[in-house]
Short mmCIF file of N, CA, C and O in Angstrom, two decimals:
data_model
loop_
_atom_site.label_atom_id
_atom_site.label_comp_id
_atom_site.label_asym_id
_atom_site.label_seq_id
_atom_site.Cartn_x
_atom_site.Cartn_y
_atom_site.Cartn_z
N UNK A 1 167.06 69.69 106.82
CA UNK A 1 166.69 68.40 106.88
C UNK A 1 167.34 67.33 105.92
O UNK A 1 167.56 67.17 104.90
N UNK A 2 167.06 66.20 106.95
CA UNK A 2 167.86 64.83 106.07
C UNK A 2 166.82 63.82 105.46
O UNK A 2 165.78 63.95 105.43
N UNK A 3 167.61 63.92 104.52
CA UNK A 3 167.27 62.91 102.90
C UNK A 3 168.00 62.02 102.47
O UNK A 3 169.43 61.71 102.38
N UNK A 4 167.56 60.75 102.50
CA UNK A 4 168.16 59.35 101.70
C UNK A 4 167.48 59.05 100.58
O UNK A 4 166.05 58.77 100.61
N UNK A 5 168.24 58.93 99.73
CA UNK A 5 167.57 58.45 97.90
C UNK A 5 168.17 57.32 97.68
O UNK A 5 169.47 57.16 97.79
N UNK A 6 167.87 56.18 97.22
CA UNK A 6 168.15 54.83 96.98
C UNK A 6 168.00 54.94 96.08
O UNK A 6 167.20 55.17 95.35
N UNK A 7 168.90 53.97 95.29
CA UNK A 7 168.79 53.69 94.19
C UNK A 7 169.93 52.27 93.48
O UNK A 7 170.44 51.75 94.68
N UNK A 8 169.54 51.91 92.64
CA UNK A 8 170.02 50.17 92.02
C UNK A 8 169.44 49.16 92.05
O UNK A 8 169.81 47.74 91.95
N UNK A 9 168.19 48.68 92.61
CA UNK A 9 167.33 47.99 92.64
C UNK A 9 166.66 47.72 91.58
O UNK A 9 167.24 47.99 90.27
N UNK A 10 165.98 46.74 91.02
CA UNK A 10 166.21 45.92 90.22
C UNK A 10 165.53 44.07 90.19
O UNK A 10 165.31 43.66 91.29
N UNK A 11 165.79 44.13 88.48
CA UNK A 11 165.20 42.30 88.46
C UNK A 11 166.21 41.35 88.64
O UNK A 11 167.25 42.14 87.53
N UNK A 12 166.77 40.88 88.93
CA UNK A 12 167.84 39.87 88.72
C UNK A 12 168.20 38.19 88.62
O UNK A 12 166.67 37.74 89.53
N UNK A 13 168.75 37.44 88.44
CA UNK A 13 168.07 36.82 88.46
C UNK A 13 169.07 35.56 89.82
O UNK A 13 170.10 36.41 90.25
N UNK A 14 169.07 34.26 90.18
CA UNK A 14 168.96 33.85 91.18
C UNK A 14 170.86 33.64 91.22
O UNK A 14 170.87 33.43 89.87
N UNK A 15 171.20 33.92 92.04
CA UNK A 15 172.93 33.53 91.72
C UNK A 15 173.80 34.91 91.29
O UNK A 15 175.05 35.51 91.29
N UNK A 16 172.78 35.94 91.44
CA UNK A 16 173.52 37.43 90.16
C UNK A 16 173.59 38.53 91.24
O UNK A 16 174.05 38.51 92.72
N UNK A 17 173.84 39.89 90.95
CA UNK A 17 174.27 40.69 91.83
C UNK A 17 173.77 41.84 92.07
O UNK A 17 173.42 42.31 90.53
N UNK A 18 173.31 42.69 92.59
CA UNK A 18 173.24 43.97 92.49
C UNK A 18 173.81 45.15 93.17
O UNK A 18 173.94 44.36 94.62
N UNK A 19 174.20 45.92 93.27
CA UNK A 19 175.02 47.15 94.25
C UNK A 19 173.45 48.11 94.22
O UNK A 19 173.25 48.88 93.25
N UNK A 20 172.98 48.35 95.62
CA UNK A 20 172.47 49.62 95.68
C UNK A 20 173.03 50.54 96.59
O UNK A 20 174.46 50.74 96.75
N UNK A 21 172.49 52.00 96.50
CA UNK A 21 173.53 52.85 96.57
C UNK A 21 172.31 53.74 97.28
O UNK A 21 170.90 54.36 97.50
N UNK A 22 172.72 54.57 98.44
CA UNK A 22 171.69 55.68 99.39
C UNK A 22 172.74 56.96 99.49
O UNK A 22 173.73 57.19 99.94
N UNK A 23 172.05 57.54 98.78
CA UNK A 23 172.37 59.30 99.41
C UNK A 23 171.67 59.91 100.15
O UNK A 23 170.82 60.09 99.77
N UNK A 24 172.60 60.57 100.79
CA UNK A 24 172.55 61.37 102.00
C UNK A 24 173.05 62.55 102.29
O UNK A 24 174.01 63.35 101.31
N UNK A 25 171.51 63.50 102.20
CA UNK A 25 171.90 65.11 102.50
C UNK A 25 171.01 65.15 103.63
O UNK A 25 170.55 64.68 103.94
N UNK A 26 171.96 66.74 103.94
CA UNK A 26 171.00 67.57 104.85
C UNK A 26 171.87 67.44 106.23
O UNK A 26 171.32 68.42 106.83
N UNK A 27 173.02 67.05 106.49
CA UNK A 27 173.97 66.94 107.61
C UNK A 27 175.40 66.45 107.08
O UNK A 27 175.23 65.64 106.29
N UNK A 28 176.33 66.54 108.38
CA UNK A 28 177.56 66.12 108.06
C UNK A 28 177.79 64.15 108.29
O UNK A 28 177.35 63.80 109.24
N UNK A 29 177.25 63.43 106.99
CA UNK A 29 177.53 61.96 107.02
C UNK A 29 178.53 61.13 107.50
O UNK A 29 178.26 60.37 108.38
N UNK A 30 180.03 61.66 107.86
CA UNK A 30 180.65 60.95 108.04
C UNK A 30 180.60 61.18 109.94
O UNK A 30 181.00 59.91 110.19
N UNK A 31 179.84 61.93 110.41
CA UNK A 31 179.48 61.72 111.35
C UNK A 31 178.52 60.32 112.30
O UNK A 31 178.42 60.14 113.49
N UNK A 32 177.85 60.05 111.43
CA UNK A 32 176.49 59.04 111.43
C UNK A 32 176.58 57.72 111.03
O UNK A 32 177.18 56.96 110.16
N UNK A 33 176.21 56.68 111.88
CA UNK A 33 176.09 55.29 111.26
C UNK A 33 174.37 55.57 110.16
O UNK A 33 174.50 56.40 110.28
N UNK A 34 174.92 54.01 109.36
CA UNK A 34 174.17 54.05 108.44
C UNK A 34 174.08 52.19 108.69
O UNK A 34 174.38 51.85 108.36
N UNK A 35 172.12 52.79 107.90
CA UNK A 35 171.68 51.15 108.21
C UNK A 35 170.83 50.69 106.70
O UNK A 35 170.42 51.47 105.88
N UNK A 36 170.95 49.79 106.56
CA UNK A 36 169.80 49.02 105.46
C UNK A 36 169.20 47.75 106.19
O UNK A 36 169.41 47.09 106.65
N UNK A 37 167.63 48.34 105.99
CA UNK A 37 166.72 47.15 106.31
C UNK A 37 165.74 46.54 104.67
O UNK A 37 166.25 47.54 103.81
N UNK A 38 165.63 45.46 105.11
CA UNK A 38 164.38 45.58 104.07
C UNK A 38 163.19 44.90 104.33
O UNK A 38 163.00 44.44 105.62
N UNK A 39 161.80 45.08 103.86
CA UNK A 39 160.20 44.30 104.09
C UNK A 39 160.20 43.75 102.96
O UNK A 39 159.73 44.24 101.54
N UNK A 40 159.49 42.34 102.67
CA UNK A 40 158.81 41.48 102.10
C UNK A 40 157.35 41.47 102.14
O UNK A 40 157.31 41.77 103.64
N UNK A 41 156.72 41.63 101.22
CA UNK A 41 155.07 41.32 101.31
C UNK A 41 154.81 40.31 102.73
O UNK A 41 155.35 39.61 102.67
N UNK A 42 154.39 41.15 103.67
CA UNK A 42 153.60 40.49 104.28
C UNK A 42 154.33 40.16 105.81
O UNK A 42 153.93 39.63 106.57
N UNK A 43 155.96 40.89 105.61
CA UNK A 43 156.81 40.28 107.01
C UNK A 43 157.36 41.64 107.68
O UNK A 43 157.10 42.79 106.79
N UNK A 44 157.55 41.42 108.59
CA UNK A 44 158.20 42.76 109.21
C UNK A 44 159.68 42.96 108.56
O UNK A 44 160.01 42.41 107.91
N UNK A 45 159.41 44.78 108.59
CA UNK A 45 160.93 45.08 108.29
C UNK A 45 161.90 44.51 108.96
O UNK A 45 161.71 44.26 110.47
N UNK A 46 163.02 44.23 108.36
CA UNK A 46 164.18 43.27 108.56
C UNK A 46 165.70 43.69 109.11
O UNK A 46 165.95 44.48 107.23
N UNK A 47 166.64 44.04 109.74
CA UNK A 47 167.48 44.89 109.70
C UNK A 47 168.77 43.13 108.33
O UNK A 47 168.41 42.50 108.57
N UNK A 48 169.61 44.52 107.58
CA UNK A 48 170.34 43.30 106.68
C UNK A 48 171.81 43.98 106.92
O UNK A 48 172.53 43.05 107.61
N UNK A 49 171.93 45.19 107.33
CA UNK A 49 173.38 45.63 107.02
C UNK A 49 173.76 46.93 108.19
O UNK A 49 172.36 47.84 107.83
N UNK A 50 174.71 47.16 108.64
CA UNK A 50 175.28 48.51 109.34
C UNK A 50 176.65 48.60 109.24
O UNK A 50 177.33 47.94 109.04
N UNK A 51 176.46 50.10 109.07
CA UNK A 51 178.37 50.89 109.11
C UNK A 51 178.22 51.76 110.17
O UNK A 51 177.38 53.06 109.90
N UNK A 52 178.99 51.49 110.88
CA UNK A 52 179.35 52.74 111.70
C UNK A 52 179.92 53.72 111.07
O UNK A 52 180.50 53.77 110.01
N UNK A 53 179.62 55.04 111.99
CA UNK A 53 180.73 56.37 111.68
C UNK A 53 182.30 55.52 111.47
O UNK A 53 182.75 56.34 110.62
N UNK A 54 182.56 54.72 111.85
CA UNK A 54 184.19 54.54 111.95
C UNK A 54 184.54 53.16 111.67
O UNK A 54 185.57 53.21 110.99
N UNK A 55 183.53 52.54 110.21
CA UNK A 55 183.66 51.54 109.34
C UNK A 55 183.19 50.52 109.91
O UNK A 55 183.68 49.36 109.50
N UNK A 56 183.06 50.42 111.45
CA UNK A 56 182.20 48.78 111.40
C UNK A 56 181.31 48.32 111.46
O UNK A 56 180.72 49.25 110.86
N UNK A 57 181.48 46.88 110.57
CA UNK A 57 179.99 46.64 109.69
C UNK A 57 179.50 45.32 110.15
O UNK A 57 179.44 45.16 112.16
N UNK A 58 178.30 45.56 110.11
CA UNK A 58 177.24 44.54 111.36
C UNK A 58 176.41 43.95 110.06
O UNK A 58 175.80 45.20 109.15
N UNK A 59 176.12 42.87 110.19
CA UNK A 59 175.47 41.43 108.87
C UNK A 59 174.44 40.97 109.70
O UNK A 59 174.18 40.52 110.73
N UNK A 60 172.79 40.55 109.31
CA UNK A 60 171.64 39.43 109.60
C UNK A 60 172.53 38.23 109.27
O UNK A 60 173.48 38.73 108.20
N UNK A 61 172.67 37.56 109.42
CA UNK A 61 173.16 36.16 109.38
C UNK A 61 172.78 35.92 108.14
O UNK A 61 173.91 35.13 107.62
N UNK A 62 171.45 36.10 107.91
CA UNK A 62 171.03 35.62 106.67
C UNK A 62 171.93 35.85 104.95
O UNK A 62 171.78 35.55 104.16
N UNK A 63 172.71 37.27 105.78
CA UNK A 63 173.03 37.64 104.45
C UNK A 63 174.47 37.82 104.65
O UNK A 63 175.25 38.66 104.18
N UNK A 64 175.01 37.28 105.58
CA UNK A 64 176.73 37.46 106.20
C UNK A 64 177.35 36.90 105.13
O UNK A 64 176.85 35.47 104.71
N UNK A 65 178.49 37.39 104.41
CA UNK A 65 179.17 36.38 103.34
C UNK A 65 178.88 36.59 102.11
O UNK A 65 179.72 36.15 100.78
N UNK A 66 178.31 37.23 101.82
CA UNK A 66 177.31 37.73 100.86
C UNK A 66 177.01 38.93 100.52
O UNK A 66 177.26 39.28 98.93
N UNK A 67 176.11 39.72 101.36
CA UNK A 67 176.57 41.19 101.25
C UNK A 67 177.55 42.12 102.29
O UNK A 67 178.00 41.90 102.85
N UNK A 68 177.66 43.10 101.23
CA UNK A 68 179.06 44.40 102.19
C UNK A 68 178.27 44.95 101.85
O UNK A 68 178.03 45.93 100.75
N UNK A 69 178.21 45.99 103.11
CA UNK A 69 178.17 47.44 103.50
C UNK A 69 179.80 47.89 103.37
O UNK A 69 180.43 47.85 103.47
N UNK A 70 179.35 49.37 102.95
CA UNK A 70 180.42 50.18 102.48
C UNK A 70 179.68 51.62 102.72
O UNK A 70 178.52 51.98 102.04
N UNK A 71 180.63 52.89 102.16
CA UNK A 71 180.23 54.20 102.47
C UNK A 71 181.75 54.88 102.11
O UNK A 71 182.66 54.54 102.22
N UNK A 72 181.16 55.90 101.18
CA UNK A 72 182.20 56.97 100.69
C UNK A 72 181.82 58.32 101.66
O UNK A 72 180.59 58.71 100.61
N UNK A 73 182.28 58.53 102.56
CA UNK A 73 181.83 60.16 102.81
C UNK A 73 182.27 61.02 102.28
O UNK A 73 181.45 62.24 102.23
N UNK A 74 183.03 61.08 101.21
CA UNK A 74 183.14 62.09 100.65
C UNK A 74 181.83 62.40 99.26
O UNK A 74 182.01 63.46 99.03
N UNK A 75 181.07 61.42 99.13
CA UNK A 75 179.91 60.99 98.21
C UNK A 75 178.82 61.02 99.24
O UNK A 75 178.04 61.15 98.47
N UNK A 76 178.74 61.17 100.31
CA UNK A 76 177.72 61.11 101.24
C UNK A 76 176.40 59.67 100.89
O UNK A 76 175.55 60.13 100.78
N UNK A 77 177.70 59.00 100.50
CA UNK A 77 176.66 57.28 100.06
C UNK A 77 177.06 56.33 101.04
O UNK A 77 178.33 56.51 101.28
N UNK A 78 176.37 55.54 100.73
CA UNK A 78 176.51 54.38 101.89
C UNK A 78 175.98 53.47 100.46
O UNK A 78 174.84 53.33 99.51
N UNK A 79 177.15 52.39 100.89
CA UNK A 79 175.96 50.83 99.62
C UNK A 79 176.20 49.69 100.28
O UNK A 79 176.13 49.33 100.85
N UNK A 80 175.54 49.44 98.94
CA UNK A 80 174.91 47.48 99.83
C UNK A 80 175.42 46.76 98.40
O UNK A 80 174.84 46.63 97.71
N UNK A 81 176.96 46.06 98.78
CA UNK A 81 177.13 45.20 97.69
C UNK A 81 175.67 43.64 97.99
O UNK A 81 176.20 42.67 98.57
N UNK A 82 175.49 43.43 96.80
CA UNK A 82 174.33 42.27 97.02
C UNK A 82 175.07 41.00 95.78
O UNK A 82 174.69 41.24 94.78
N UNK A 83 175.96 40.02 96.70
CA UNK A 83 176.43 39.10 95.34
C UNK A 83 175.71 37.49 95.75
O UNK A 83 174.55 37.34 97.01
N UNK A 84 175.70 36.63 94.85
CA UNK A 84 174.88 35.48 95.34
C UNK A 84 173.29 35.26 95.75
O UNK A 84 173.24 34.78 96.68
N UNK A 85 172.88 36.03 94.71
CA UNK A 85 171.22 36.54 95.40
C UNK A 85 170.22 35.44 95.60
O UNK A 85 170.85 34.48 94.46
N UNK A 86 169.49 35.31 96.39
CA UNK A 86 168.29 34.48 96.20
C UNK A 86 167.13 35.11 96.10
O UNK A 86 166.81 35.84 96.88
N UNK A 87 166.27 34.08 95.92
CA UNK A 87 164.53 34.25 95.43
C UNK A 87 164.56 34.95 97.15
O UNK A 87 163.82 35.90 97.19
N UNK A 88 164.82 34.82 98.59
CA UNK A 88 164.28 34.77 99.21
C UNK A 88 165.00 36.02 99.81
O UNK A 88 164.18 36.93 100.64
N UNK A 89 165.29 36.97 99.23
CA UNK A 89 166.26 38.24 99.27
C UNK A 89 165.68 38.83 98.52
O UNK A 89 165.53 40.32 98.75
N UNK A 90 164.08 39.03 98.22
CA UNK A 90 163.34 39.85 97.09
C UNK A 90 162.46 40.84 98.28
O UNK A 90 162.07 40.10 99.36
N UNK A 91 162.96 41.68 98.37
CA UNK A 91 162.09 42.58 98.81
C UNK A 91 162.32 44.36 98.59
O UNK A 91 162.72 44.46 97.54
N UNK A 92 161.61 44.76 99.47
CA UNK A 92 162.20 46.87 99.15
C UNK A 92 163.03 46.63 100.15
O UNK A 92 162.95 46.76 101.34
N UNK A 93 164.01 47.22 99.72
CA UNK A 93 165.34 47.70 100.60
C UNK A 93 165.52 49.04 101.11
O UNK A 93 165.21 50.13 100.26
N UNK A 94 165.53 49.64 102.40
CA UNK A 94 165.37 50.41 103.04
C UNK A 94 166.96 51.22 103.39
O UNK A 94 167.20 50.51 103.91
N UNK A 95 167.31 52.63 103.07
CA UNK A 95 168.51 53.29 103.87
C UNK A 95 167.94 53.94 105.11
O UNK A 95 166.68 54.14 104.54
N UNK A 96 168.47 53.89 106.14
CA UNK A 96 168.50 54.46 107.23
C UNK A 96 169.30 55.29 108.07
O UNK A 96 170.66 54.51 108.12
N UNK A 97 169.27 56.39 109.13
CA UNK A 97 170.11 57.27 109.78
C UNK A 97 169.66 57.32 110.83
O UNK A 97 168.23 57.81 110.73
N UNK A 98 170.55 57.03 111.80
CA UNK A 98 169.97 57.75 112.89
C UNK A 98 170.30 59.37 113.46
O UNK A 98 170.33 60.10 112.35
N UNK A 99 169.57 59.95 114.62
CA UNK A 99 168.67 61.14 115.02
C UNK A 99 170.65 61.35 115.45
O UNK A 99 170.68 62.33 115.07
N UNK A 100 171.46 60.96 115.96
CA UNK A 100 172.54 61.31 117.05
C UNK A 100 173.43 61.04 116.31
O UNK A 100 173.60 59.53 115.54
N UNK A 101 174.99 61.40 115.94
CA UNK A 101 176.00 60.42 115.94
C UNK A 101 176.52 59.74 117.13
O UNK A 101 175.68 60.02 117.71
N UNK A 102 177.36 59.13 116.88
CA UNK A 102 177.93 58.58 118.01
C UNK A 102 177.40 56.43 118.14
O UNK A 102 176.95 55.93 116.73
N UNK A 103 177.73 55.89 118.97
CA UNK A 103 177.03 54.69 119.28
C UNK A 103 175.66 53.99 119.21
O UNK A 103 174.68 55.20 119.29
N UNK A 104 175.24 53.25 118.81
CA UNK A 104 174.21 52.48 119.11
C UNK A 104 173.82 51.21 118.66
O UNK A 104 174.63 50.50 118.30
N UNK A 105 172.87 50.40 118.63
CA UNK A 105 172.22 49.03 118.31
C UNK A 105 171.78 49.32 117.09
O UNK A 105 170.74 49.30 116.98
N UNK A 106 172.89 49.18 115.91
CA UNK A 106 172.15 49.75 114.65
C UNK A 106 171.76 48.62 114.20
O UNK A 106 170.58 48.42 113.05
N UNK A 107 170.94 46.99 114.70
CA UNK A 107 170.16 46.26 114.15
C UNK A 107 168.91 46.31 114.42
O UNK A 107 168.50 45.71 114.00
N UNK A 108 168.37 46.93 115.20
CA UNK A 108 167.51 47.72 115.77
C UNK A 108 166.53 48.95 114.56
O UNK A 108 167.39 49.58 114.77
N UNK A 109 165.52 48.50 114.15
CA UNK A 109 165.46 49.70 113.38
C UNK A 109 164.73 50.76 114.04
O UNK A 109 164.69 51.70 113.52
N UNK A 110 164.74 50.91 115.78
CA UNK A 110 164.59 51.41 116.83
C UNK A 110 165.56 52.71 116.31
O UNK A 110 165.58 54.00 117.35
N UNK A 111 166.80 52.34 116.35
CA UNK A 111 168.13 53.17 116.11
C UNK A 111 167.92 54.07 115.20
O UNK A 111 168.84 54.92 115.50
N UNK A 112 167.05 54.16 114.35
CA UNK A 112 166.99 55.01 113.24
C UNK A 112 165.88 55.71 113.13
O UNK A 112 164.39 55.88 113.26
N UNK A 113 166.28 57.24 112.74
CA UNK A 113 165.02 58.07 113.17
C UNK A 113 164.75 58.61 111.39
O UNK A 113 163.55 59.06 111.12
N UNK A 114 165.61 58.59 110.69
CA UNK A 114 165.15 59.36 108.89
C UNK A 114 165.36 57.64 107.78
O UNK A 114 166.24 56.64 108.37
N UNK A 115 164.33 57.34 107.18
CA UNK A 115 164.50 56.28 106.52
C UNK A 115 164.14 57.15 104.80
O UNK A 115 163.52 57.90 104.76
N UNK A 116 165.07 56.03 104.10
CA UNK A 116 164.44 56.89 102.97
C UNK A 116 163.29 56.00 101.72
O UNK A 116 162.83 54.96 102.78
N UNK A 117 163.18 55.92 100.65
CA UNK A 117 161.80 55.65 100.06
C UNK A 117 161.22 54.40 99.35
O UNK A 117 160.38 53.75 99.46
N UNK A 118 162.76 53.21 99.55
CA UNK A 118 162.94 52.29 99.27
C UNK A 118 163.09 51.85 97.95
O UNK A 118 162.96 52.83 97.73
N UNK A 119 164.10 50.69 97.81
CA UNK A 119 163.99 50.85 96.46
C UNK A 119 164.22 49.24 96.09
O UNK A 119 164.17 47.64 96.56
N UNK A 120 163.26 48.90 95.17
CA UNK A 120 162.56 47.17 95.00
C UNK A 120 163.39 46.26 94.24
O UNK A 120 164.24 47.08 93.19
N UNK A 121 163.90 45.29 95.01
CA UNK A 121 164.39 44.28 94.73
C UNK A 121 163.84 43.11 94.74
O UNK A 121 163.74 42.36 95.07
N UNK A 122 163.83 41.94 93.42
CA UNK A 122 163.20 41.12 92.93
C UNK A 122 164.29 40.34 92.31
O UNK A 122 165.12 40.27 91.24
N UNK A 123 164.22 38.94 92.96
CA UNK A 123 165.43 37.89 92.65
C UNK A 123 164.48 36.44 92.15
O UNK A 123 163.91 36.54 92.46
N UNK A 124 164.69 36.58 90.97
CA UNK A 124 164.09 35.39 90.44
C UNK A 124 164.62 33.88 90.60
O UNK A 124 165.75 33.84 90.44
N UNK A 125 164.25 32.81 90.43
CA UNK A 125 164.50 31.58 90.71
C UNK A 125 164.63 30.73 89.08
O UNK A 125 164.25 31.37 88.18
#
């Protein structure tokens, strides 16, 4: 059974940085893409970033140039480095993993079968 556990959220001032981590267990981590999504109160869950099994990365326009997704297959962990944070980045951030290995449209939440419990990120102005 696949389990995803996020950590690293918190309260930070605008312009600051946070690094989120997502530890995965239950299967061979390196064969699968991983994604980050976020959901703010009253809004739909939105795509933030994704990394394929081969290391290709994808970003939402709103975070491009500020956020960096990476993975450490030896640690079964995916990271989201968030710099130059803005108040509009405040949300619950979720880690996600697909059902099957290989390719997919990683910008869509429909591509993912497994989700973590989320970690809160709050950016004060």
